Short mmCIF file of C-alpha atoms and ligand atoms in Angstrom, two decimals:
data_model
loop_
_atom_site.label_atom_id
_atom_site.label_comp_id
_atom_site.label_asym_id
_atom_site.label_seq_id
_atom_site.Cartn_x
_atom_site.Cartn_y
_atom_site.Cartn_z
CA UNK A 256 -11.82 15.71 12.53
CA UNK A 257 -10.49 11.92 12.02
CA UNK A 258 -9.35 11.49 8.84
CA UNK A 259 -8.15 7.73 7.18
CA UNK A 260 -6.38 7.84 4.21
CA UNK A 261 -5.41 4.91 1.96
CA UNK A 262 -3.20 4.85 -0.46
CA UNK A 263 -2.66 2.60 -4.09
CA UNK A 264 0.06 1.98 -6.21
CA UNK A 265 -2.13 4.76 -8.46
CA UNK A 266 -0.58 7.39 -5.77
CA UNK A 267 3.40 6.36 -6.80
CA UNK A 268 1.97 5.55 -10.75
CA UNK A 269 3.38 9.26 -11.69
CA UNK A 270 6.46 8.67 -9.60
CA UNK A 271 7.59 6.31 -12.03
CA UNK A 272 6.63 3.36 -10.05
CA UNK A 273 4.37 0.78 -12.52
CA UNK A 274 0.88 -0.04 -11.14
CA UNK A 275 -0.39 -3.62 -11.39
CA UNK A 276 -3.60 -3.18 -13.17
CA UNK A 277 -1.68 -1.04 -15.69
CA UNK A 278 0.19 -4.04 -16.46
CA UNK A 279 -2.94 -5.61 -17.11
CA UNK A 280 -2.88 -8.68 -14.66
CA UNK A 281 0.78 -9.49 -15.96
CA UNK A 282 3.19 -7.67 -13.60
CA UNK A 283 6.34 -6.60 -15.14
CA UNK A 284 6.00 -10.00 -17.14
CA UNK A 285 5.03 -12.10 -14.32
CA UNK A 286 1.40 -13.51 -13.75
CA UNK A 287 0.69 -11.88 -9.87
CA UNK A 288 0.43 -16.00 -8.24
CA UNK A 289 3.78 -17.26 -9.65
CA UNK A 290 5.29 -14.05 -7.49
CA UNK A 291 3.11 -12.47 -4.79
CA UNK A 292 1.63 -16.09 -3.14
CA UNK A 293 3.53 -18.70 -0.84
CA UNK A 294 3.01 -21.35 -3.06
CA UNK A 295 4.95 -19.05 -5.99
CA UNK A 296 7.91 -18.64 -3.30
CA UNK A 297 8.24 -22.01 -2.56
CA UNK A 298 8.12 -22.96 -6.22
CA UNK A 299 10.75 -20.63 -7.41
CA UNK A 300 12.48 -18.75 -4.49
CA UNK A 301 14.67 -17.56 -6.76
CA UNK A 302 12.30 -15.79 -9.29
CA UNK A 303 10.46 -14.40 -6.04
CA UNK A 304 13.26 -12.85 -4.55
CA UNK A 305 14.88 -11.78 -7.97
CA UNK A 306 11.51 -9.97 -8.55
CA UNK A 307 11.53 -7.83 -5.59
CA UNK A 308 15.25 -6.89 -5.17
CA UNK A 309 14.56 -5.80 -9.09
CA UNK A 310 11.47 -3.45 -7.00
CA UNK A 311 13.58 -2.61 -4.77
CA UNK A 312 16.44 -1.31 -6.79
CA UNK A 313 14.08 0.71 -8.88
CA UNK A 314 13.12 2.69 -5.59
CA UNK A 315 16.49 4.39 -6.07
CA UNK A 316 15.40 6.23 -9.56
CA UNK A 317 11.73 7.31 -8.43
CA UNK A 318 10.80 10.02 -6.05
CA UNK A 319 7.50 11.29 -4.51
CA UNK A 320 5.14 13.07 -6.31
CA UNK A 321 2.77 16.06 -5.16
CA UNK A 322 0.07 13.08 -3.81
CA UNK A 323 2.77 12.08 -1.19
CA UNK A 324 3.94 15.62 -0.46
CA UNK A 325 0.35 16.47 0.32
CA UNK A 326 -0.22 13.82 2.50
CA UNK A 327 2.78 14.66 4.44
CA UNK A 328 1.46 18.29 4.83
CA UNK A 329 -2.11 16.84 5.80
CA UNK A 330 -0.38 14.80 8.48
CA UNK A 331 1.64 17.99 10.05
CA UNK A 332 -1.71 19.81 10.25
CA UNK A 333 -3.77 16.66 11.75
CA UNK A 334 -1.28 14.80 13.63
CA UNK A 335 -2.56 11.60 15.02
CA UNK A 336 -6.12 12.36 14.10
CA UNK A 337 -4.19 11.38 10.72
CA UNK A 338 -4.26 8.17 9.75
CA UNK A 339 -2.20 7.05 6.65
CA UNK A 340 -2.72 2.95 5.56
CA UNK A 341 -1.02 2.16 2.14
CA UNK A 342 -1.14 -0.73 0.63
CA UNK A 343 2.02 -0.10 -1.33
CA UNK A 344 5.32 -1.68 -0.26
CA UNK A 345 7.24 1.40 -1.76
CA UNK A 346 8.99 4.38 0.79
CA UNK A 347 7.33 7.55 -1.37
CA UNK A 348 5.56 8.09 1.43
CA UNK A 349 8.10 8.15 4.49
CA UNK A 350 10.68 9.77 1.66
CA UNK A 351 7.66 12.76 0.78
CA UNK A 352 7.79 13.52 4.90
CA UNK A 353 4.85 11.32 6.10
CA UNK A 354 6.49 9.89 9.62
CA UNK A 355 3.45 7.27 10.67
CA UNK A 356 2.56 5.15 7.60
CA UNK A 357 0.43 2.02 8.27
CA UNK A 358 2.30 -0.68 5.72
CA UNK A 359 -0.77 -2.82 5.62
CA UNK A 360 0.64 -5.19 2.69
CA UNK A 361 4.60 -4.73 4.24
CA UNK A 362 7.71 -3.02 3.00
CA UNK A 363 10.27 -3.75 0.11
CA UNK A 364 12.83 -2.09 2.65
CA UNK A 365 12.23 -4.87 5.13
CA UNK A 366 12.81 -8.51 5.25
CA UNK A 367 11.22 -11.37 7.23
CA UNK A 368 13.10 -14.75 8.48
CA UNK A 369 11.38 -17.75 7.43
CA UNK A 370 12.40 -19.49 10.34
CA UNK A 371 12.93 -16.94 13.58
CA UNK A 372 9.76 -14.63 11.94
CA UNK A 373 12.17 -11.32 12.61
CA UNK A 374 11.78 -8.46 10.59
CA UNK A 375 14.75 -5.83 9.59
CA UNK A 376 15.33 -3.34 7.60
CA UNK A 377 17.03 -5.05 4.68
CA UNK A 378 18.68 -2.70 1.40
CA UNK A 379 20.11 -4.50 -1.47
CA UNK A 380 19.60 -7.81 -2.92
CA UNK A 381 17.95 -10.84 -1.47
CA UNK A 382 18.91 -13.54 -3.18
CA UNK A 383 22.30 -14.30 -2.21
CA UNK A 384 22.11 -12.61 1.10
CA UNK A 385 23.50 -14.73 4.41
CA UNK A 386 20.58 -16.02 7.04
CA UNK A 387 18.99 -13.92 9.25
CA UNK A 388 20.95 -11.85 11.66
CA UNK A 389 19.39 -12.97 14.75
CA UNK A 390 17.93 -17.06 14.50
CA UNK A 391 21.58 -17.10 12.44
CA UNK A 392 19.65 -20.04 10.51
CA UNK A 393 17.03 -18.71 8.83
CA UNK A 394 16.55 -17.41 5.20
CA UNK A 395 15.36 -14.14 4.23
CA UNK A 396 11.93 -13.21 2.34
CA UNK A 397 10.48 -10.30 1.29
CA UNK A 398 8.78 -8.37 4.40
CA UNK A 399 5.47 -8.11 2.09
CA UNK A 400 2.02 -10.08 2.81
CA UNK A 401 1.27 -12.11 -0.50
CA UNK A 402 -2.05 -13.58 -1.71
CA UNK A 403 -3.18 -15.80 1.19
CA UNK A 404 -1.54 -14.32 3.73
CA UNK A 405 -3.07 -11.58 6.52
CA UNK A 406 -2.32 -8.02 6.03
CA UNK A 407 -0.35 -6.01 9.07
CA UNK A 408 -2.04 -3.74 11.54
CA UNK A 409 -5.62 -4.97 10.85
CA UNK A 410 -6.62 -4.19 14.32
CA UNK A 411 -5.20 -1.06 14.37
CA UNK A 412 -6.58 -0.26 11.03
CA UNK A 413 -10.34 -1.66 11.78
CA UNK A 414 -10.10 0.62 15.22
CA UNK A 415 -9.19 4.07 12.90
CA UNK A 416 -12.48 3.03 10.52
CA UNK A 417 -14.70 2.87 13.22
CA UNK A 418 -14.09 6.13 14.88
CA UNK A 419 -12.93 8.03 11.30
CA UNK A 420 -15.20 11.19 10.32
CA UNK A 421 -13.72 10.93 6.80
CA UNK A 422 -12.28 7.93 4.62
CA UNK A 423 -10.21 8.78 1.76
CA UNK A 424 -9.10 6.39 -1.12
CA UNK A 425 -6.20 7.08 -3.49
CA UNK A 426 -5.16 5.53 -6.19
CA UNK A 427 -6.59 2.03 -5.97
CA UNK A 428 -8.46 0.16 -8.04
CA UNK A 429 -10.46 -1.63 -4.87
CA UNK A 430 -9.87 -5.03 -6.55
CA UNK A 431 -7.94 -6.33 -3.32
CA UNK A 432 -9.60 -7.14 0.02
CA UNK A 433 -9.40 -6.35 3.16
CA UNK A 434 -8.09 -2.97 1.90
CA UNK A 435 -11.03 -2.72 -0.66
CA UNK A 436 -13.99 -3.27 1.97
CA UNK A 437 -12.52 -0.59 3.89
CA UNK A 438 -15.12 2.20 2.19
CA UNK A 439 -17.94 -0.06 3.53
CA UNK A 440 -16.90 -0.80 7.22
CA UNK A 441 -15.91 3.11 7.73
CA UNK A 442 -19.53 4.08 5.37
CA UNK A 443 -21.47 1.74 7.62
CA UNK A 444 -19.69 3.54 10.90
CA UNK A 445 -21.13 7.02 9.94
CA UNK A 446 -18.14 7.99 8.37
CA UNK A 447 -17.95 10.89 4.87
CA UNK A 448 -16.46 8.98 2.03
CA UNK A 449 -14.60 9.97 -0.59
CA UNK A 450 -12.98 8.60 -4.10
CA UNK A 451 -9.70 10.06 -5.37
CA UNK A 452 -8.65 7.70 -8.32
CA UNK A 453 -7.82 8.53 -12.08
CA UNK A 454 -10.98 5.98 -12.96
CA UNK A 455 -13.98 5.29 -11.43
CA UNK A 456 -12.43 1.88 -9.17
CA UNK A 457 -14.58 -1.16 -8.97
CA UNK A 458 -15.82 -0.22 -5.12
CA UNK A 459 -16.67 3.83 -6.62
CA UNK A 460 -20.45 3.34 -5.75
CA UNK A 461 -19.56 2.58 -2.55
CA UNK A 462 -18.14 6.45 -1.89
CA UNK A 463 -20.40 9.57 -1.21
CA UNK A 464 -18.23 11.18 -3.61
CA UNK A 465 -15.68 10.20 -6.42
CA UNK A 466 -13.64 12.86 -8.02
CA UNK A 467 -11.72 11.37 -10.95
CA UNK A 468 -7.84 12.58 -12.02
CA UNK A 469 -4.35 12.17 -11.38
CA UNK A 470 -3.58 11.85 -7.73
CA UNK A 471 -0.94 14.79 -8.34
CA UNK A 472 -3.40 17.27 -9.40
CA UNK A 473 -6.27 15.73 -7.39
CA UNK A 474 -4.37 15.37 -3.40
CA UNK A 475 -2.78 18.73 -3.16
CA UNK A 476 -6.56 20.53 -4.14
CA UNK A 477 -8.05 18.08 -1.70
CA UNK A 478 -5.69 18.63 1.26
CA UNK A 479 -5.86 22.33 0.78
CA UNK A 480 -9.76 22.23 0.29
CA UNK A 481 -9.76 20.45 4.27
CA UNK A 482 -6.95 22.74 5.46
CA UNK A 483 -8.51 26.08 4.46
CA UNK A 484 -12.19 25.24 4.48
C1 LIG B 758 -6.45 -11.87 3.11
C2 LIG B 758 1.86 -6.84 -1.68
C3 LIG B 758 -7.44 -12.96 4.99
C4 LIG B 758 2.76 -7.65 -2.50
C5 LIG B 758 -0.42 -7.23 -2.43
C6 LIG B 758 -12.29 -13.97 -3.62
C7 LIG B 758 -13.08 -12.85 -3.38
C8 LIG B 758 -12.65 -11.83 -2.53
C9 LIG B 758 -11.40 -11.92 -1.90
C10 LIG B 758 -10.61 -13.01 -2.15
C11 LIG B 758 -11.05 -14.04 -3.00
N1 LIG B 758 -10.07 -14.97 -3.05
C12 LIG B 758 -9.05 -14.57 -2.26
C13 LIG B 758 -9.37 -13.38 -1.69
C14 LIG B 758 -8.54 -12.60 -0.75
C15 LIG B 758 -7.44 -11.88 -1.50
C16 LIG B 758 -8.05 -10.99 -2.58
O1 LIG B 758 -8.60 -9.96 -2.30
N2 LIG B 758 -7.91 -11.43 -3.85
C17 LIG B 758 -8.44 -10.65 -4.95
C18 LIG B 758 -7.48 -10.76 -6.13
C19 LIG B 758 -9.83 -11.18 -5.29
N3 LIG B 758 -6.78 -11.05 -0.53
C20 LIG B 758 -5.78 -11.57 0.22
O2 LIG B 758 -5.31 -12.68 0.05
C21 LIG B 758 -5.28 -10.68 1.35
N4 LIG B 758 -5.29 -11.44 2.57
O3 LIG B 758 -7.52 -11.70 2.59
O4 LIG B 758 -6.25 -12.55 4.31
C22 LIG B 758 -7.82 -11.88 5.93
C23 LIG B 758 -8.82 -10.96 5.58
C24 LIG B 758 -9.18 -9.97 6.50
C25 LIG B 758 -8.53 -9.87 7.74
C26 LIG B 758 -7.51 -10.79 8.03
C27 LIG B 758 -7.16 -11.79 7.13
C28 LIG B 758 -3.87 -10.23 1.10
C29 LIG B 758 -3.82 -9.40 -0.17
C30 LIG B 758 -2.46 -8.70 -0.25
C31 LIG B 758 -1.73 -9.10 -1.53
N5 LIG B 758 -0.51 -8.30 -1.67
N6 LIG B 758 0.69 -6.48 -2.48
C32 LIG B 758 3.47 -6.80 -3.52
O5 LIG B 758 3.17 -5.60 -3.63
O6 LIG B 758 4.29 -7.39 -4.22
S1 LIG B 758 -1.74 -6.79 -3.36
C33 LIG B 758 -1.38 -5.53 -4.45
O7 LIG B 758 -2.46 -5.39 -5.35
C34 LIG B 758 -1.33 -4.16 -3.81
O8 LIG B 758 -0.70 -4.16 -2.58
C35 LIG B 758 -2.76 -3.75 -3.70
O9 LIG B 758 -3.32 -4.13 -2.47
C36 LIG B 758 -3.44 -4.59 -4.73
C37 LIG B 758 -4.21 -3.78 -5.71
O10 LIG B 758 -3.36 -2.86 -6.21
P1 LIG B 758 -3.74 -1.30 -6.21
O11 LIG B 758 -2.91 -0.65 -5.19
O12 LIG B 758 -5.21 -1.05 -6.15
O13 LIG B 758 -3.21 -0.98 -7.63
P2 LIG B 758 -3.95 -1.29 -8.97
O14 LIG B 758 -2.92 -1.34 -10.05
O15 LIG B 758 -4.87 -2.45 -8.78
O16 LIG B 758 -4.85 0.00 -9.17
C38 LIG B 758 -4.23 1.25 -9.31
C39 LIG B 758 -5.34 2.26 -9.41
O17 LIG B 758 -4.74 3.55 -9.51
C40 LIG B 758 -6.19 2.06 -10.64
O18 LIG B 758 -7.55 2.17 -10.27
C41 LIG B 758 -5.79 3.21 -11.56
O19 LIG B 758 -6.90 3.73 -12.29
C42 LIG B 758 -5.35 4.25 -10.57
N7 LIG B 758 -4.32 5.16 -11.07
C43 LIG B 758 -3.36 4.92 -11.99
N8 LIG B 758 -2.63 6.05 -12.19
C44 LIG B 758 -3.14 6.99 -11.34
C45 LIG B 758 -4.21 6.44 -10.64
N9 LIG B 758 -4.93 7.14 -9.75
C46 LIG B 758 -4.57 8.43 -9.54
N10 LIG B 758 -3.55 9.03 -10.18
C47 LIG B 758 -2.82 8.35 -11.09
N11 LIG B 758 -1.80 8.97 -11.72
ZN1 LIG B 759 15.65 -15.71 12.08
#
């Protein structure tokens, strides 16, 4: 059985780890296309990067929840049959056990020269830190795909929909595309479908079935429902 999962900042909401619907458009004070667009980085690199070094410092006082721990028991028991795509650009997952995570919208733990187009592993503040290790010119941004820009792994990801027996959704509110057309291309591929949000998300007619919860109660039932049928 090939199973893709994808994963929402609703997943990490009961880590600790603020959603951005929750925040009701503003996020953490900031409207989303002054920080998460090109055009907001080039405005005010210094907001931008001050805004995720302040995500990425809060990493260190959040931990997974049962959602991530699940998955990471779900991938030991399907191995690469597994699929994991998140769109969120936290580590619960890799830190819950999960070892192949498909970072469709990038990493906080990562940065990206402007310049050279390298990407590192980067801890610690951005703003303020020297050029890029390897072009030696070029400044660092955030390793994370903003408005406008095209998501990671697409191919890989379209390849996983179209052979998938079962899509699973977690903790998204299917406002974002591509991520949120996912349900449609794997639906329209003969694929099971299924909804695990706290809500009913903007795409939930699009799912055979939607059960509605926190991820925390609602993963580990799920993964143990497909484990022991
Ligand atoms: C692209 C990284 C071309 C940065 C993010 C007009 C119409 C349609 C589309 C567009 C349009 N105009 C522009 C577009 C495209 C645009 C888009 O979709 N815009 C939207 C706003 C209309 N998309 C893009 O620009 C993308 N690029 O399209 O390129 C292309 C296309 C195809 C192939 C190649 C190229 C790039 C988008 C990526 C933007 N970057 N994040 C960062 O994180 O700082 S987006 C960000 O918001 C997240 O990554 C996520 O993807 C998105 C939505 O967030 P969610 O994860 O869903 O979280 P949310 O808060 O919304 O929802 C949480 C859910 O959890 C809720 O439903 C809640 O009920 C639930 N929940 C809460 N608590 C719990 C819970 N569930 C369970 N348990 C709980 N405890
Ligand atoms: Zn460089």
């Amino acid at each position: 059985m090939k199973v893709v999962v994808l994963t929402g900042a609703g997943i990490s909401a009961e880590s600790g780890v603020p959603t951005f619907r929750d925040a009701d458009g503003l996020w953490e004070g900031h409207r989303v296309e002054d920080v998460a667009t090109p055009e907001g980085f080039l405005a005010d690199p210094e907001l931008v990067l001050r805004f995720y070094d302040e995500r990425r410092a809060a990493l260190a006082h959040v931990g997974p929840n049962p959602a991530h721990v699940g998955l990471a028991a779900l991938e030991r028991v399907l191995g690469d049959d597994l699929m994991l795509v998140t769109q969120n650009i936290d580590d619960l997952h890799e830190r819950a056990g999960s070892h192949r995570v498909v970072h469709m919208h990038g990493e906080l733990l990562s940065s990206l020269c402007v310049r050279c187009g390298r990407r590192t592993p980067f801890q610690g503040d951005m703003l303020g830190a020297p050029p890029c290790g390897s072009c030696g010119k070029g400044d660092l941004r955030p390793d994370v795909v903003w408005f406008g820009e095209i998501p990671y792994h697409m191919d890989e990801i379209v390849d996983a929909l179209v052979e998938c027996d079962l899509f699973v959704s977690i903790g998204t509110s299917g406002a974002v595309y591509p991520a949120a057309g996912f349900v449609q291309q794997a639906r329209a591929y003969g694929a099971r479908t299924l909804e695990l949000n706290l809500v009913a998300s903007e795409g939930t007619h699009f799912f055979h079935e939607a059960r509605h919860g926190r991820a925390g109660d609602l993963v580990p039932r799920w993964v143990d429902e497909l484990v022991n049928p």
